[in-house]
XYZ file of C-alpha atoms in Angstrom:
304
model
C -5.240 -4.107 21.785
C -2.926 -3.222 24.579
C -0.301 -1.926 22.184
C -2.681 -0.286 19.667
C -3.798 3.185 18.619
C -7.157 2.452 20.486
C -5.188 1.972 23.635
C -3.131 5.160 23.190
C -6.276 7.265 22.558
C -8.326 5.668 25.264
C -5.446 6.441 27.787
C -5.521 10.051 26.639
C -2.168 9.847 24.733
C -0.344 7.983 27.609
C 2.007 5.588 25.820
C 1.708 1.880 26.715
C 4.608 0.631 28.905
C 6.047 -1.282 25.935
C 6.656 2.061 24.072
C 8.220 4.052 26.917
C 11.538 5.404 25.577
C 14.588 5.492 27.908
C 16.018 9.005 28.515
C 19.211 8.148 26.627
C 17.420 7.708 23.356
C 15.302 10.812 23.484
C 18.079 12.933 22.019
C 19.433 10.272 19.621
C 18.987 11.978 16.218
C 20.362 10.404 13.029
C 20.069 12.665 9.927
C 19.878 10.935 6.466
C 19.570 14.075 4.213
C 19.795 12.510 0.737
C 17.355 9.783 1.478
C 15.055 12.167 3.176
C 15.065 14.626 0.256
C 14.382 11.771 -2.202
C 11.377 10.422 -0.247
C 9.917 13.804 0.438
C 10.164 15.120 -3.093
C 9.159 11.937 -4.797
C 6.246 11.461 -2.426
C 4.892 14.928 -3.139
C 5.402 14.381 -6.905
C 3.511 11.035 -6.856
C 0.608 12.513 -4.862
C 0.450 15.470 -7.220
C 0.322 12.959 -10.131
C -2.316 10.871 -8.445
C -4.699 13.687 -7.616
C -5.722 14.485 -11.109
C -6.281 10.646 -11.839
C -8.386 10.543 -8.635
C -10.443 13.603 -9.703
C -11.129 11.986 -13.183
C -12.288 8.843 -11.538
C -14.652 10.704 -9.205
C -16.117 12.698 -12.185
C -16.639 9.588 -14.205
C -20.307 8.596 -14.666
C -19.170 4.921 -14.554
C -19.944 3.368 -11.125
C -19.074 -0.227 -12.045
C -17.238 -2.314 -9.543
C -13.845 -1.768 -11.199
C -14.153 2.093 -10.915
C -15.247 1.967 -7.390
C -12.379 -0.310 -6.474
C -9.951 2.074 -8.223
C -11.430 5.065 -6.389
C -11.094 3.577 -2.950
C -7.682 2.208 -3.756
C -6.610 5.775 -4.847
C -7.680 7.088 -1.379
C -5.610 4.383 0.351
C -2.567 5.000 -1.894
C -2.582 8.769 -1.344
C -2.734 8.254 2.399
C 0.004 5.727 2.306
C 2.315 7.908 0.041
C 1.793 10.683 2.785
C 3.185 8.104 5.296
C 5.819 6.020 3.451
C 7.255 8.874 1.407
C 6.367 12.479 2.692
C 6.557 11.457 6.484
C 9.515 9.256 5.811
C 11.292 12.167 4.112
C 10.501 14.701 6.869
C 11.631 12.455 9.644
C 14.765 11.389 7.768
C 15.732 15.068 7.163
C 15.137 15.872 10.863
C 16.995 12.664 11.893
C 14.071 11.875 14.218
C 13.011 8.364 15.238
C 10.149 7.174 17.483
C 11.705 8.363 20.711
C 11.901 12.019 19.444
C 8.182 12.243 18.511
C 6.539 9.138 20.024
C 2.879 10.032 19.894
C 3.016 11.683 16.441
C 4.927 8.618 14.916
C 2.735 6.107 16.783
C -0.467 7.694 15.173
C 1.072 8.177 11.768
C 2.421 4.636 11.831
C -0.955 3.107 12.882
C -2.657 4.893 9.978
C 0.088 3.788 7.686
C -0.017 0.206 8.639
C -3.902 -0.022 8.664
C -4.136 1.625 5.311
C -1.516 -0.655 3.870
C -3.396 -3.698 5.048
C -6.785 -2.485 3.709
C -5.112 -1.388 0.513
C -3.898 -4.905 0.112
C -7.546 -6.163 0.349
C -8.559 -3.768 -2.427
C -5.514 -4.839 -4.625
C -6.810 -8.430 -4.374
C -10.363 -7.194 -5.328
C -8.821 -5.183 -8.246
C -7.013 -8.407 -9.459
C -10.233 -10.455 -9.106
C -12.213 -7.791 -10.969
C -9.678 -7.813 -13.882
C -9.988 -11.673 -14.097
C -13.873 -11.196 -14.255
C -13.363 -8.548 -17.068
C -11.384 -10.881 -19.202
C -13.380 -14.086 -18.282
C -16.975 -13.573 -17.241
C -17.252 -17.154 -15.980
C -14.417 -16.632 -13.530
C -15.380 -18.477 -10.249
C -15.292 -15.280 -8.048
C -17.515 -13.223 -10.433
C -20.444 -13.332 -7.882
C -18.424 -10.999 -5.560
C -19.030 -8.161 -7.967
C -22.769 -8.560 -8.235
C -24.541 -5.465 -6.733
C -25.566 -6.787 -3.329
C -22.524 -8.991 -2.760
C -20.188 -6.152 -3.747
C -21.773 -3.813 -1.100
C -20.902 -6.453 1.561
C -17.436 -6.852 0.224
C -16.804 -3.191 0.495
C -18.251 -3.115 3.953
C -15.951 -5.964 5.006
C -12.926 -4.018 3.599
C -14.054 -0.873 5.602
C -14.234 -2.838 8.772
C -10.835 -4.451 8.019
C -9.320 -0.951 7.647
C -10.739 0.201 10.994
C -9.498 -2.888 12.687
C -6.029 -2.628 11.254
C -5.662 1.019 12.089
C -7.177 0.927 15.612
C -6.500 -2.544 17.007
C -3.207 -3.813 15.632
C 0.427 -2.723 16.528
C 1.683 0.341 14.646
C 4.621 0.817 12.480
C 7.349 3.053 13.994
C 9.941 5.136 12.219
C 13.678 4.675 12.573
C 15.802 7.451 11.199
C 18.886 5.249 11.329
C 17.322 3.120 8.519
C 14.885 5.572 6.998
C 12.235 2.934 7.353
C 9.291 1.771 9.487
C 9.361 -1.181 11.916
C 7.052 -2.548 14.519
C 9.944 -2.709 16.940
C 10.698 0.844 18.290
C 14.351 -0.037 18.703
C 14.419 0.857 22.458
C 16.416 -2.277 23.542
C 13.511 -4.404 24.388
C 12.618 -7.931 23.233
C 11.628 -7.438 19.549
C 9.315 -10.475 19.708
C 6.664 -8.564 21.715
C 6.232 -6.116 18.782
C 5.510 -8.566 16.131
C 2.201 -7.968 14.230
C 0.764 -11.290 13.332
C -2.193 -9.835 11.421
C 0.082 -7.836 9.270
C 2.254 -11.003 8.478
C -0.741 -12.959 7.570
C -2.097 -10.080 5.482
C 1.198 -9.801 3.551
C 1.514 -13.516 2.874
C -2.065 -13.613 1.637
C -1.800 -10.543 -0.602
C 1.519 -11.589 -2.170
C 0.341 -15.164 -2.906
C -3.175 -14.301 -4.060
C -2.356 -11.285 -6.305
C 0.578 -13.249 -7.909
C -1.706 -16.222 -8.541
C -4.610 -14.026 -9.853
C -2.294 -12.088 -12.226
C -0.546 -15.331 -13.422
C -3.946 -16.729 -14.171
C -4.914 -13.481 -16.124
C -1.717 -13.552 -18.140
C -2.085 -17.299 -18.935
C -5.814 -16.766 -19.933
C -4.923 -13.798 -22.195
C -2.085 -15.611 -23.842
C -4.352 -18.489 -24.442
C -7.003 -16.130 -25.910
C -4.322 -14.636 -28.009
C -3.781 -17.997 -29.669
C -7.398 -18.321 -30.312
C -8.023 -14.777 -31.540
C -7.727 -13.556 -35.065
C -8.370 -9.844 -34.030
C -4.888 -8.220 -34.034
C -6.304 -4.954 -32.672
C -7.588 -6.791 -29.637
C -4.168 -8.472 -29.250
C -2.129 -5.254 -29.411
C -4.345 -2.878 -27.424
C -5.895 -4.989 -24.703
C -3.724 -8.094 -24.099
C -0.382 -6.285 -23.877
C -1.607 -3.421 -21.774
C -3.328 -5.753 -19.279
C -0.409 -7.979 -19.005
C 2.038 -5.035 -18.447
C -0.196 -3.413 -15.855
C -0.524 -6.739 -14.121
C 3.291 -7.260 -13.975
C 3.973 -3.716 -12.708
C 1.245 -3.661 -10.049
C 1.892 -7.234 -8.747
C 5.665 -6.934 -8.694
C 5.839 -4.049 -6.327
C 2.978 -5.314 -3.984
C 4.427 -8.782 -3.827
C 7.989 -7.511 -3.225
C 6.937 -5.140 -0.524
C 4.756 -7.685 1.156
C 7.529 -10.393 1.187
C 10.316 -7.980 2.197
C 8.327 -6.636 5.158
C 7.483 -10.106 6.431
C 11.138 -10.997 6.157
C 12.208 -7.786 7.985
C 9.893 -8.713 10.785
C 11.082 -12.157 11.304
C 14.818 -12.094 10.474
C 17.817 -9.867 10.636
C 17.740 -7.640 7.485
C 20.794 -5.720 6.066
C 20.444 -1.903 5.457
C 20.235 -2.309 1.754
C 17.319 -4.834 2.031
C 15.577 -2.398 4.465
C 15.799 0.481 1.982
C 14.579 -1.794 -0.820
C 11.626 -2.661 1.363
C 10.858 0.967 1.871
C 11.236 1.800 -1.816
C 8.945 -1.195 -2.807
C 6.278 0.036 -0.161
C 6.410 3.466 -1.711
C 6.086 2.274 -5.255
C 3.474 -0.177 -4.498
C 1.265 2.821 -3.869
C 2.925 5.167 -6.408
C 2.955 2.886 -9.368
C -0.804 3.047 -9.875
C -0.759 6.799 -10.875
C 2.196 6.217 -13.205
C 0.396 3.223 -14.841
C -2.778 5.249 -15.161
C -0.850 8.137 -16.894
C 1.235 6.053 -19.170
C -0.614 2.717 -19.917
C -4.315 3.510 -19.167
C -5.503 5.326 -22.296
C -8.906 6.271 -20.912
C -7.562 7.881 -17.671
C -4.665 9.517 -19.415
C -6.820 11.199 -22.053
C -9.316 12.367 -19.452
C -6.533 13.883 -17.349
C -5.075 15.567 -20.393
C -8.470 16.976 -21.294
C -9.089 18.267 -17.747
C -5.744 19.964 -17.455
C -5.410 21.505 -20.954
């Protein structure tokens, strides 16, 4: 709590001592124009692609758990794209790190970190829901019953508030065009480690990977039992492809950010981590518009 957004706001924007920048770093700009332009433009494009998908989901009369998870996840994804892409691009173009805009970056980083963590919880829920869709007797199906599901969403909401307000924020470094818990002000990096974030990433990477592997194995098994070729081509292939795309980006982003927090990371790995974080949020709208026939046709009908 002493190094959180709650502390910053309760002290009327007075930065905690651990985040006080030395004078020598306050004018230390490091412009990365090409990366900045990429993150800014790709972030804006992904948000613009996501918005019609989000509108279609909101307009849908369906309010089953799957759609509600997708709607909430869309909100988290758009917020995160504003942080990991648009904000990253702007700060990289300006060459500005934490010490140039400490309070702004502190707040943006707290929102980005908390939204990532809550988004991870929603990704796990989405994976569970898809397992229930293909296998109604899946052992976690009870979580999607009406009353239980409300409790689950309430827990996710509280988790988001906790992660934003009461954990250490991510802070931007223009030198790497990426976000770290360590503000890079020549202090012991161990004091900035975010243990809840590490646990969150390990849980989401392991659980989503396990759930999607289960889904793929179940569908492949069902394929062998099924004589309905239409079911095989339209459902099995699409679900497996969506699972592989979504799981790959989330698991990679989670593992890389845990590694970056605990060990030395070369610049190439840091950029890879930033890209996987971006696409763990951006891949959903691409999947919706290319693979998800229902959303794609609804978006086309709305825009044309």
